[in-house]
Amino acid sequence: MSMGIGINTQKPEEGQLTGKLEDIACMAWFTSQGKAVPKLIKFRDEDGQIHSLGQIRVLTQERKYYCGIPIREYRCTAALGNREYGFRLYYYPETNRWKICWERG
């Protein structure tokens, strides 16, 4: 008879990422504890033009596993002109890569 000892010891799995992910460049500050804090991103629009978005405000940050891959997910906002943009940043610590998923709204 199992009493539950030793079960559910795997890392929580989120499944697959949803939404359109785009590769980006991200300037981040790393704390002495190894926490990454995104400060500025650069991305390409549909026409191939490069844009910068700074003064990023991180609303939440979570460590997650998507299909077994460790990812740090940041829910963020940033203002450009008179418009505020909402987006999620995904940091892949195993490959040191960043991706973005824009929130619609």
PDB file of N, CA and C in Angstrom:
ATOM      1  N   MET A   1       0.836  -1.175   0.000  1.00  0.00           N
ATOM      2  CA  MET A   1       0.000   0.000   0.000  1.00  0.00           C
ATOM      3  C   MET A   1       0.881   1.238   0.000  1.00  0.00           C
ATOM      4  N   SER A   2       0.568   2.179  -0.869  1.00  0.00           N
ATOM      5  CA  SER A   2       1.357   3.403  -1.001  1.00  0.00           C
ATOM      6  C   SER A   2       0.750   4.508  -0.151  1.00  0.00           C
ATOM      7  N   MET A   3       1.600   5.170   0.599  1.00  0.00           N
ATOM      8  CA  MET A   3       1.137   6.264   1.460  1.00  0.00           C
ATOM      9  C   MET A   3       1.433   7.635   0.851  1.00  0.00           C
ATOM     10  N   GLY A   4       1.933   7.648  -0.376  1.00  0.00           N
ATOM     11  CA  GLY A   4       2.203   8.918  -1.024  1.00  0.00           C
ATOM     12  C   GLY A   4       3.628   9.410  -0.841  1.00  0.00           C
ATOM     13  N   ILE A   5       4.458   8.652  -0.160  1.00  0.00           N
ATOM     14  CA  ILE A   5       5.837   9.070   0.039  1.00  0.00           C
ATOM     15  C   ILE A   5       6.608   8.793  -1.239  1.00  0.00           C
ATOM     16  N   GLY A   6       7.275   9.833  -1.726  1.00  0.00           N
ATOM     17  CA  GLY A   6       8.083   9.677  -2.929  1.00  0.00           C
ATOM     18  C   GLY A   6       7.333   9.878  -4.230  1.00  0.00           C
ATOM     19  N   ILE A   7       6.040  10.137  -4.167  1.00  0.00           N
ATOM     20  CA  ILE A   7       5.311  10.411  -5.401  1.00  0.00           C
ATOM     21  C   ILE A   7       5.254  11.916  -5.593  1.00  0.00           C
ATOM     22  N   ASN A   8       4.975  12.344  -6.796  1.00  0.00           N
ATOM     23  CA  ASN A   8       4.929  13.758  -7.155  1.00  0.00           C
ATOM     24  C   ASN A   8       6.248  14.458  -6.874  1.00  0.00           C
ATOM     25  N   THR A   9       7.344  13.789  -7.145  1.00  0.00           N
ATOM     26  CA  THR A   9       8.648  14.392  -6.934  1.00  0.00           C
ATOM     27  C   THR A   9       9.194  15.025  -8.210  1.00  0.00           C
ATOM     28  N   GLN A  10       8.492  14.864  -9.336  1.00  0.00           N
ATOM     29  CA  GLN A  10       8.933  15.477 -10.571  1.00  0.00           C
ATOM     30  C   GLN A  10       8.671  16.982 -10.524  1.00  0.00           C
ATOM     31  N   LYS A  11       9.335  17.673 -11.436  1.00  0.00           N
ATOM     32  CA  LYS A  11       9.113  19.111 -11.562  1.00  0.00           C
ATOM     33  C   LYS A  11       7.735  19.326 -12.184  1.00  0.00           C
ATOM     34  N   PRO A  12       6.995  20.349 -11.748  1.00  0.00           N
ATOM     35  CA  PRO A  12       5.676  20.601 -12.342  1.00  0.00           C
ATOM     36  C   PRO A  12       5.817  20.927 -13.831  1.00  0.00           C
ATOM     37  N   GLU A  13       4.963  20.363 -14.624  1.00  0.00           N
ATOM     38  CA  GLU A  13       5.025  20.506 -16.075  1.00  0.00           C
ATOM     39  C   GLU A  13       3.876  21.388 -16.543  1.00  0.00           C
ATOM     40  N   GLU A  14       4.202  22.386 -17.366  1.00  0.00           N
ATOM     41  CA  GLU A  14       3.202  23.328 -17.878  1.00  0.00           C
ATOM     42  C   GLU A  14       2.646  22.918 -19.235  1.00  0.00           C
ATOM     43  N   GLY A  15       3.233  21.892 -19.858  1.00  0.00           N
ATOM     44  CA  GLY A  15       2.774  21.479 -21.188  1.00  0.00           C
ATOM     45  C   GLY A  15       3.540  22.226 -22.258  1.00  0.00           C
ATOM     46  N   GLN A  16       2.851  22.688 -23.297  1.00  0.00           N
ATOM     47  CA  GLN A  16       3.481  23.421 -24.387  1.00  0.00           C
ATOM     48  C   GLN A  16       3.189  24.905 -24.259  1.00  0.00           C
ATOM     49  N   LEU A  17       4.151  25.721 -24.709  1.00  0.00           N
ATOM     50  CA  LEU A  17       3.929  27.164 -24.749  1.00  0.00           C
ATOM     51  C   LEU A  17       2.900  27.487 -25.819  1.00  0.00           C
ATOM     52  N   THR A  18       2.026  28.424 -25.523  1.00  0.00           N
ATOM     53  CA  THR A  18       1.035  28.851 -26.505  1.00  0.00           C
ATOM     54  C   THR A  18       1.354  30.275 -26.931  1.00  0.00           C
ATOM     55  N   GLY A  19       0.869  30.652 -28.073  1.00  0.00           N
ATOM     56  CA  GLY A  19       1.122  31.987 -28.599  1.00  0.00           C
ATOM     57  C   GLY A  19       2.302  31.970 -29.553  1.00  0.00           C
ATOM     58  N   LYS A  20       2.475  33.081 -30.261  1.00  0.00           N
ATOM     59  CA  LYS A  20       3.562  33.210 -31.233  1.00  0.00           C
ATOM     60  C   LYS A  20       4.814  33.712 -30.523  1.00  0.00           C
ATOM     61  N   LEU A  21       5.846  32.876 -30.502  1.00  0.00           N
ATOM     62  CA  LEU A  21       7.115  33.241 -29.868  1.00  0.00           C
ATOM     63  C   LEU A  21       8.066  33.801 -30.909  1.00  0.00           C
ATOM     64  N   GLU A  22       8.729  34.903 -30.551  1.00  0.00           N
ATOM     65  CA  GLU A  22       9.701  35.534 -31.437  1.00  0.00           C
ATOM     66  C   GLU A  22      11.035  35.641 -30.722  1.00  0.00           C
ATOM     67  N   ASP A  23      12.125  35.424 -31.462  1.00  0.00           N
ATOM     68  CA  ASP A  23      13.457  35.609 -30.910  1.00  0.00           C
ATOM     69  C   ASP A  23      13.711  37.100 -30.708  1.00  0.00           C
ATOM     70  N   ILE A  24      14.358  37.442 -29.604  1.00  0.00           N
ATOM     71  CA  ILE A  24      14.690  38.836 -29.310  1.00  0.00           C
ATOM     72  C   ILE A  24      16.089  38.903 -28.712  1.00  0.00           C
ATOM     73  N   ALA A  25      16.610  40.128 -28.667  1.00  0.00           N
ATOM     74  CA  ALA A  25      17.817  40.415 -27.899  1.00  0.00           C
ATOM     75  C   ALA A  25      17.354  41.079 -26.611  1.00  0.00           C
ATOM     76  N   CYS A  26      17.963  40.715 -25.500  1.00  0.00           N
ATOM     77  CA  CYS A  26      17.548  41.269 -24.216  1.00  0.00           C
ATOM     78  C   CYS A  26      18.782  41.649 -23.404  1.00  0.00           C
ATOM     79  N   MET A  27      18.775  42.877 -22.910  1.00  0.00           N
ATOM     80  CA  MET A  27      19.803  43.298 -21.973  1.00  0.00           C
ATOM     81  C   MET A  27      19.222  43.065 -20.583  1.00  0.00           C
ATOM     82  N   ALA A  28      19.923  42.255 -19.797  1.00  0.00           N
ATOM     83  CA  ALA A  28      19.420  41.902 -18.475  1.00  0.00           C
ATOM     84  C   ALA A  28      20.502  42.128 -17.433  1.00  0.00           C
ATOM     85  N   TRP A  29      20.051  42.425 -16.246  1.00  0.00           N
ATOM     86  CA  TRP A  29      20.932  42.550 -15.094  1.00  0.00           C
ATOM     87  C   TRP A  29      20.756  41.287 -14.277  1.00  0.00           C
ATOM     88  N   PHE A  30      21.860  40.668 -13.878  1.00  0.00           N
ATOM     89  CA  PHE A  30      21.814  39.461 -13.070  1.00  0.00           C
ATOM     90  C   PHE A  30      22.232  39.802 -11.639  1.00  0.00           C
ATOM     91  N   THR A  31      21.395  39.424 -10.688  1.00  0.00           N
ATOM     92  CA  THR A  31      21.695  39.689  -9.286  1.00  0.00           C
ATOM     93  C   THR A  31      22.778  38.730  -8.799  1.00  0.00           C
ATOM     94  N   SER A  32      23.275  38.976  -7.594  1.00  0.00           N
ATOM     95  CA  SER A  32      24.299  38.093  -7.027  1.00  0.00           C
ATOM     96  C   SER A  32      23.755  36.697  -6.748  1.00  0.00           C
ATOM     97  N   GLN A  33      22.424  36.556  -6.681  1.00  0.00           N
ATOM     98  CA  GLN A  33      21.801  35.247  -6.486  1.00  0.00           C
ATOM     99  C   GLN A  33      21.479  34.568  -7.816  1.00  0.00           C
ATOM    100  N   GLY A  34      21.833  35.192  -8.944  1.00  0.00           N
ATOM    101  CA  GLY A  34      21.607  34.582 -10.249  1.00  0.00           C
ATOM    102  C   GLY A  34      20.255  34.880 -10.862  1.00  0.00           C
ATOM    103  N   LYS A  35      19.491  35.781 -10.287  1.00  0.00           N
ATOM    104  CA  LYS A  35      18.180  36.144 -10.833  1.00  0.00           C
ATOM    105  C   LYS A  35      18.371  37.144 -11.972  1.00  0.00           C
ATOM    106  N   ALA A  36      17.768  36.856 -13.125  1.00  0.00           N
ATOM    107  CA  ALA A  36      17.853  37.745 -14.285  1.00  0.00           C
ATOM    108  C   ALA A  36      16.734  38.777 -14.216  1.00  0.00           C
ATOM    109  N   VAL A  37      17.096  40.046 -14.431  1.00  0.00           N
ATOM    110  CA  VAL A  37      16.116  41.135 -14.443  1.00  0.00           C
ATOM    111  C   VAL A  37      16.208  41.822 -15.806  1.00  0.00           C
ATOM    112  N   PRO A  38      15.210  41.622 -16.705  1.00  0.00           N
ATOM    113  CA  PRO A  38      15.261  42.252 -18.030  1.00  0.00           C
ATOM    114  C   PRO A  38      15.160  43.771 -17.926  1.00  0.00           C
ATOM    115  N   LYS A  39      16.023  44.468 -18.673  1.00  0.00           N
ATOM    116  CA  LYS A  39      16.053  45.931 -18.654  1.00  0.00           C
ATOM    117  C   LYS A  39      15.675  46.549 -19.995  1.00  0.00           C
ATOM    118  N   LEU A  40      16.054  45.902 -21.109  1.00  0.00           N
ATOM    119  CA  LEU A  40      15.798  46.446 -22.437  1.00  0.00           C
ATOM    120  C   LEU A  40      15.724  45.285 -23.423  1.00  0.00           C
ATOM    121  N   ILE A  41      14.815  45.393 -24.383  1.00  0.00           N
ATOM    122  CA  ILE A  41      14.732  44.373 -25.429  1.00  0.00           C
ATOM    123  C   ILE A  41      14.824  45.034 -26.796  1.00  0.00           C
ATOM    124  N   LYS A  42      15.308  44.271 -27.763  1.00  0.00           N
ATOM    125  CA  LYS A  42      15.315  44.687 -29.162  1.00  0.00           C
ATOM    126  C   LYS A  42      14.642  43.582 -29.960  1.00  0.00           C
ATOM    127  N   PHE A  43      13.768  43.992 -30.878  1.00  0.00           N
ATOM    128  CA  PHE A  43      12.993  43.037 -31.662  1.00  0.00           C
ATOM    129  C   PHE A  43      12.780  43.573 -33.075  1.00  0.00           C
ATOM    130  N   ARG A  44      12.462  42.680 -33.985  1.00  0.00           N
ATOM    131  CA  ARG A  44      12.163  43.051 -35.382  1.00  0.00           C
ATOM    132  C   ARG A  44      10.656  43.068 -35.597  1.00  0.00           C
ATOM    133  N   ASP A  45      10.189  44.067 -36.339  1.00  0.00           N
ATOM    134  CA  ASP A  45       8.769  44.086 -36.702  1.00  0.00           C
ATOM    135  C   ASP A  45       8.560  43.298 -37.989  1.00  0.00           C
ATOM    136  N   GLU A  46       7.344  43.319 -38.519  1.00  0.00           N
ATOM    137  CA  GLU A  46       7.012  42.546 -39.721  1.00  0.00           C
ATOM    138  C   GLU A  46       7.820  42.989 -40.932  1.00  0.00           C
ATOM    139  N   ASP A  47       8.262  44.249 -40.952  1.00  0.00           N
ATOM    140  CA  ASP A  47       9.032  44.782 -42.073  1.00  0.00           C
ATOM    141  C   ASP A  47      10.533  44.575 -41.909  1.00  0.00           C
ATOM    142  N   GLY A  48      10.947  43.953 -40.804  1.00  0.00           N
ATOM    143  CA  GLY A  48      12.359  43.701 -40.569  1.00  0.00           C
ATOM    144  C   GLY A  48      13.083  44.830 -39.854  1.00  0.00           C
ATOM    145  N   GLN A  49      12.364  45.874 -39.496  1.00  0.00           N
ATOM    146  CA  GLN A  49      12.978  47.005 -38.806  1.00  0.00           C
ATOM    147  C   GLN A  49      13.172  46.666 -37.325  1.00  0.00           C
ATOM    148  N   ILE A  50      14.325  47.072 -36.765  1.00  0.00           N
ATOM    149  CA  ILE A  50      14.646  46.777 -35.365  1.00  0.00           C
ATOM    150  C   ILE A  50      14.137  47.896 -34.470  1.00  0.00           C
ATOM    151  N   HIS A  51      13.465  47.504 -33.380  1.00  0.00           N
ATOM    152  CA  HIS A  51      12.941  48.457 -32.395  1.00  0.00           C
ATOM    153  C   HIS A  51      13.498  48.114 -31.017  1.00  0.00           C
ATOM    154  N   SER A  52      13.613  49.138 -30.177  1.00  0.00           N
ATOM    155  CA  SER A  52      14.050  48.956 -28.788  1.00  0.00           C
ATOM    156  C   SER A  52      12.910  49.314 -27.860  1.00  0.00           C
ATOM    157  N   LEU A  53      12.816  48.582 -26.786  1.00  0.00           N
ATOM    158  CA  LEU A  53      11.805  48.845 -25.767  1.00  0.00           C
ATOM    159  C   LEU A  53      12.503  48.752 -24.412  1.00  0.00           C
ATOM    160  N   GLY A  54      12.568  49.880 -23.719  1.00  0.00           N
ATOM    161  CA  GLY A  54      13.259  49.934 -22.437  1.00  0.00           C
ATOM    162  C   GLY A  54      12.304  50.224 -21.302  1.00  0.00           C
ATOM    163  N   GLN A  55      12.865  50.455 -20.144  1.00  0.00           N
ATOM    164  CA  GLN A  55      12.096  50.718 -18.932  1.00  0.00           C
ATOM    165  C   GLN A  55      11.012  49.661 -18.749  1.00  0.00           C
ATOM    166  N   ILE A  56      11.458  48.426 -18.781  1.00  0.00           N
ATOM    167  CA  ILE A  56      10.552  47.287 -18.647  1.00  0.00           C
ATOM    168  C   ILE A  56      10.138  47.139 -17.189  1.00  0.00           C
ATOM    169  N   ARG A  57       8.859  46.987 -16.991  1.00  0.00           N
ATOM    170  CA  ARG A  57       8.331  46.748 -15.639  1.00  0.00           C
ATOM    171  C   ARG A  57       7.922  45.282 -15.552  1.00  0.00           C
ATOM    172  N   VAL A  58       8.605  44.540 -14.696  1.00  0.00           N
ATOM    173  CA  VAL A  58       8.308  43.116 -14.504  1.00  0.00           C
ATOM    174  C   VAL A  58       7.183  42.999 -13.481  1.00  0.00           C
ATOM    175  N   LEU A  59       6.065  42.416 -13.895  1.00  0.00           N
ATOM    176  CA  LEU A  59       4.909  42.241 -13.013  1.00  0.00           C
ATOM    177  C   LEU A  59       5.015  40.943 -12.221  1.00  0.00           C
ATOM    178  N   THR A  60       5.397  39.869 -12.913  1.00  0.00           N
ATOM    179  CA  THR A  60       5.583  38.568 -12.254  1.00  0.00           C
ATOM    180  C   THR A  60       6.759  37.850 -12.888  1.00  0.00           C
ATOM    181  N   GLN A  61       7.358  36.945 -12.121  1.00  0.00           N
ATOM    182  CA  GLN A  61       8.430  36.103 -12.631  1.00  0.00           C
ATOM    183  C   GLN A  61       8.278  34.730 -12.013  1.00  0.00           C
ATOM    184  N   GLU A  62       8.271  33.688 -12.866  1.00  0.00           N
ATOM    185  CA  GLU A  62       8.095  32.322 -12.381  1.00  0.00           C
ATOM    186  C   GLU A  62       9.058  31.384 -13.098  1.00  0.00           C
ATOM    187  N   ARG A  63       9.516  30.375 -12.368  1.00  0.00           N
ATOM    188  CA  ARG A  63      10.275  29.286 -12.977  1.00  0.00           C
ATOM    189  C   ARG A  63       9.283  28.219 -13.391  1.00  0.00           C
ATOM    190  N   LYS A  64       9.363  27.818 -14.662  1.00  0.00           N
ATOM    191  CA  LYS A  64       8.427  26.824 -15.178  1.00  0.00           C
ATOM    192  C   LYS A  64       9.176  25.805 -16.022  1.00  0.00           C
ATOM    193  N   TYR A  65       8.487  24.717 -16.331  1.00  0.00           N
ATOM    194  CA  TYR A  65       9.006  23.681 -17.215  1.00  0.00           C
ATOM    195  C   TYR A  65       7.972  23.467 -18.310  1.00  0.00           C
ATOM    196  N   TYR A  66       8.370  23.730 -19.556  1.00  0.00           N
ATOM    197  CA  TYR A  66       7.519  23.474 -20.707  1.00  0.00           C
ATOM    198  C   TYR A  66       8.136  22.323 -21.497  1.00  0.00           C
ATOM    199  N   CYS A  67       7.420  21.214 -21.568  1.00  0.00           N
ATOM    200  CA  CYS A  67       7.909  20.008 -22.252  1.00  0.00           C
ATOM    201  C   CYS A  67       9.278  19.596 -21.715  1.00  0.00           C
ATOM    202  N   GLY A  68       9.471  19.727 -20.417  1.00  0.00           N
ATOM    203  CA  GLY A  68      10.709  19.327 -19.762  1.00  0.00           C
ATOM    204  C   GLY A  68      11.837  20.335 -19.836  1.00  0.00           C
ATOM    205  N   ILE A  69      11.625  21.462 -20.507  1.00  0.00           N
ATOM    206  CA  ILE A  69      12.665  22.481 -20.660  1.00  0.00           C
ATOM    207  C   ILE A  69      12.481  23.552 -19.585  1.00  0.00           C
ATOM    208  N   PRO A  70      13.531  23.833 -18.783  1.00  0.00           N
ATOM    209  CA  PRO A  70      13.401  24.880 -17.771  1.00  0.00           C
ATOM    210  C   PRO A  70      13.362  26.260 -18.426  1.00  0.00           C
ATOM    211  N   ILE A  71      12.393  27.056 -18.013  1.00  0.00           N
ATOM    212  CA  ILE A  71      12.197  28.393 -18.568  1.00  0.00           C
ATOM    213  C   ILE A  71      11.832  29.334 -17.431  1.00  0.00           C
ATOM    214  N   ARG A  72      12.336  30.545 -17.491  1.00  0.00           N
ATOM    215  CA  ARG A  72      11.884  31.597 -16.579  1.00  0.00           C
ATOM    216  C   ARG A  72      10.934  32.492 -17.362  1.00  0.00           C
ATOM    217  N   GLU A  73       9.724  32.598 -16.855  1.00  0.00           N
ATOM    218  CA  GLU A  73       8.683  33.364 -17.545  1.00  0.00           C
ATOM    219  C   GLU A  73       8.463  34.683 -16.813  1.00  0.00           C
ATOM    220  N   TYR A  74       8.531  35.782 -17.556  1.00  0.00           N
ATOM    221  CA  TYR A  74       8.330  37.120 -17.005  1.00  0.00           C
ATOM    222  C   TYR A  74       7.111  37.740 -17.669  1.00  0.00           C
ATOM    223  N   ARG A  75       6.154  38.181 -16.878  1.00  0.00           N
ATOM    224  CA  ARG A  75       5.024  38.947 -17.413  1.00  0.00           C
ATOM    225  C   ARG A  75       5.384  40.406 -17.214  1.00  0.00           C
ATOM    226  N   CYS A  76       5.398  41.188 -18.316  1.00  0.00           N
ATOM    227  CA  CYS A  76       5.955  42.540 -18.286  1.00  0.00           C
ATOM    228  C   CYS A  76       5.060  43.547 -19.003  1.00  0.00           C
ATOM    229  N   THR A  77       5.345  44.816 -18.733  1.00  0.00           N
ATOM    230  CA  THR A  77       4.790  45.924 -19.500  1.00  0.00           C
ATOM    231  C   THR A  77       5.916  46.925 -19.752  1.00  0.00           C
ATOM    232  N   ALA A  78       5.747  47.722 -20.815  1.00  0.00           N
ATOM    233  CA  ALA A  78       6.683  48.802 -21.118  1.00  0.00           C
ATOM    234  C   ALA A  78       5.941  49.826 -21.960  1.00  0.00           C
ATOM    235  N   ALA A  79       6.298  51.087 -21.791  1.00  0.00           N
ATOM    236  CA  ALA A  79       5.658  52.164 -22.535  1.00  0.00           C
ATOM    237  C   ALA A  79       6.563  52.615 -23.675  1.00  0.00           C
ATOM    238  N   LEU A  80       5.945  52.877 -24.813  1.00  0.00           N
ATOM    239  CA  LEU A  80       6.636  53.436 -25.977  1.00  0.00           C
ATOM    240  C   LEU A  80       5.728  54.518 -26.527  1.00  0.00           C
ATOM    241  N   GLY A  81       6.161  55.754 -26.387  1.00  0.00           N
ATOM    242  CA  GLY A  81       5.300  56.869 -26.759  1.00  0.00           C
ATOM    243  C   GLY A  81       4.132  56.953 -25.786  1.00  0.00           C
ATOM    244  N   ASN A  82       2.932  57.047 -26.311  1.00  0.00           N
ATOM    245  CA  ASN A  82       1.728  57.113 -25.471  1.00  0.00           C
ATOM    246  C   ASN A  82       1.053  55.756 -25.306  1.00  0.00           C
ATOM    247  N   ARG A  83       1.724  54.703 -25.704  1.00  0.00           N
ATOM    248  CA  ARG A  83       1.106  53.381 -25.660  1.00  0.00           C
ATOM    249  C   ARG A  83       1.875  52.455 -24.727  1.00  0.00           C
ATOM    250  N   GLU A  84       1.131  51.653 -23.972  1.00  0.00           N
ATOM    251  CA  GLU A  84       1.748  50.665 -23.104  1.00  0.00           C
ATOM    252  C   GLU A  84       1.564  49.283 -23.724  1.00  0.00           C
ATOM    253  N   TYR A  85       2.633  48.521 -23.755  1.00  0.00           N
ATOM    254  CA  TYR A  85       2.619  47.179 -24.340  1.00  0.00           C
ATOM    255  C   TYR A  85       2.730  46.136 -23.245  1.00  0.00           C
ATOM    256  N   GLY A  86       1.941  45.084 -23.360  1.00  0.00           N
ATOM    257  CA  GLY A  86       2.028  43.944 -22.458  1.00  0.00           C
ATOM    258  C   GLY A  86       2.642  42.772 -23.202  1.00  0.00           C
ATOM    259  N   PHE A  87       3.509  42.042 -22.537  1.00  0.00           N
ATOM    260  CA  PHE A  87       4.179  40.920 -23.180  1.00  0.00           C
ATOM    261  C   PHE A  87       4.722  39.965 -22.127  1.00  0.00           C
ATOM    262  N   ARG A  88       5.073  38.787 -22.594  1.00  0.00           N
ATOM    263  CA  ARG A  88       5.738  37.800 -21.744  1.00  0.00           C
ATOM    264  C   ARG A  88       7.110  37.532 -22.335  1.00  0.00           C
ATOM    265  N   LEU A  89       8.106  37.546 -21.471  1.00  0.00           N
ATOM    266  CA  LEU A  89       9.461  37.206 -21.867  1.00  0.00           C
ATOM    267  C   LEU A  89       9.762  35.809 -21.347  1.00  0.00           C
ATOM    268  N   TYR A  90      10.454  35.029 -22.157  1.00  0.00           N
ATOM    269  CA  TYR A  90      10.847  33.679 -21.780  1.00  0.00           C
ATOM    270  C   TYR A  90      12.364  33.582 -21.872  1.00  0.00           C
ATOM    271  N   TYR A  91      12.989  33.262 -20.753  1.00  0.00           N
ATOM    272  CA  TYR A  91      14.440  33.087 -20.708  1.00  0.00           C
ATOM    273  C   TYR A  91      14.756  31.604 -20.576  1.00  0.00           C
ATOM    274  N   TYR A  92      15.588  31.112 -21.478  1.00  0.00           N
ATOM    275  CA  TYR A  92      16.010  29.715 -21.494  1.00  0.00           C
ATOM    276  C   TYR A  92      17.420  29.643 -20.909  1.00  0.00           C
ATOM    277  N   PRO A  93      17.567  29.326 -19.613  1.00  0.00           N
ATOM    278  CA  PRO A  93      18.896  29.360 -18.991  1.00  0.00           C
ATOM    279  C   PRO A  93      19.886  28.346 -19.561  1.00  0.00           C
ATOM    280  N   GLU A  94      19.407  27.242 -20.115  1.00  0.00           N
ATOM    281  CA  GLU A  94      20.318  26.237 -20.667  1.00  0.00           C
ATOM    282  C   GLU A  94      21.023  26.731 -21.926  1.00  0.00           C
ATOM    283  N   THR A  95      20.378  27.636 -22.682  1.00  0.00           N
ATOM    284  CA  THR A  95      20.959  28.138 -23.932  1.00  0.00           C
ATOM    285  C   THR A  95      21.193  29.647 -23.910  1.00  0.00           C
ATOM    286  N   ASN A  96      20.842  30.311 -22.813  1.00  0.00           N
ATOM    287  CA  ASN A  96      20.976  31.772 -22.672  1.00  0.00           C
ATOM    288  C   ASN A  96      20.286  32.518 -23.801  1.00  0.00           C
ATOM    289  N   ARG A  97      19.049  32.124 -24.116  1.00  0.00           N
ATOM    290  CA  ARG A  97      18.270  32.771 -25.169  1.00  0.00           C
ATOM    291  C   ARG A  97      17.004  33.359 -24.590  1.00  0.00           C
ATOM    292  N   TRP A  98      16.504  34.400 -25.249  1.00  0.00           N
ATOM    293  CA  TRP A  98      15.276  35.080 -24.859  1.00  0.00           C
ATOM    294  C   TRP A  98      14.283  35.021 -25.999  1.00  0.00           C
ATOM    295  N   LYS A  99      12.995  34.885 -25.643  1.00  0.00           N
ATOM    296  CA  LYS A  99      11.906  34.953 -26.621  1.00  0.00           C
ATOM    297  C   LYS A  99      10.795  35.823 -26.028  1.00  0.00           C
ATOM    298  N   ILE A 100       9.961  36.335 -26.904  1.00  0.00           N
ATOM    299  CA  ILE A 100       8.848  37.203 -26.476  1.00  0.00           C
ATOM    300  C   ILE A 100       7.541  36.694 -27.065  1.00  0.00           C
ATOM    301  N   CYS A 101       6.476  36.893 -26.320  1.00  0.00           N
ATOM    302  CA  CYS A 101       5.117  36.633 -26.792  1.00  0.00           C
ATOM    303  C   CYS A 101       4.301  37.868 -26.435  1.00  0.00           C
ATOM    304  N   TRP A 102       3.846  38.593 -27.448  1.00  0.00           N
ATOM    305  CA  TRP A 102       3.074  39.809 -27.225  1.00  0.00           C
ATOM    306  C   TRP A 102       1.661  39.475 -26.762  1.00  0.00           C
ATOM    307  N   GLU A 103       1.173  40.217 -25.806  1.00  0.00           N
ATOM    308  CA  GLU A 103      -0.203  40.043 -25.350  1.00  0.00           C
ATOM    309  C   GLU A 103      -1.102  40.946 -26.179  1.00  0.00           C
ATOM    310  N   ARG A 104      -2.179  40.390 -26.609  1.00  0.00           N
ATOM    311  CA  ARG A 104      -3.130  41.157 -27.441  1.00  0.00           C
ATOM    312  C   ARG A 104      -4.110  41.863 -26.539  1.00  0.00           C
ATOM    313  N   GLY A 105      -4.494  43.056 -26.952  1.00  0.00           N
ATOM    314  CA  GLY A 105      -5.490  43.740 -26.151  1.00  0.00           C
ATOM    315  C   GLY A 105      -5.511  45.195 -26.289  1.00  0.00           C
TER     316      GLY A 105
END
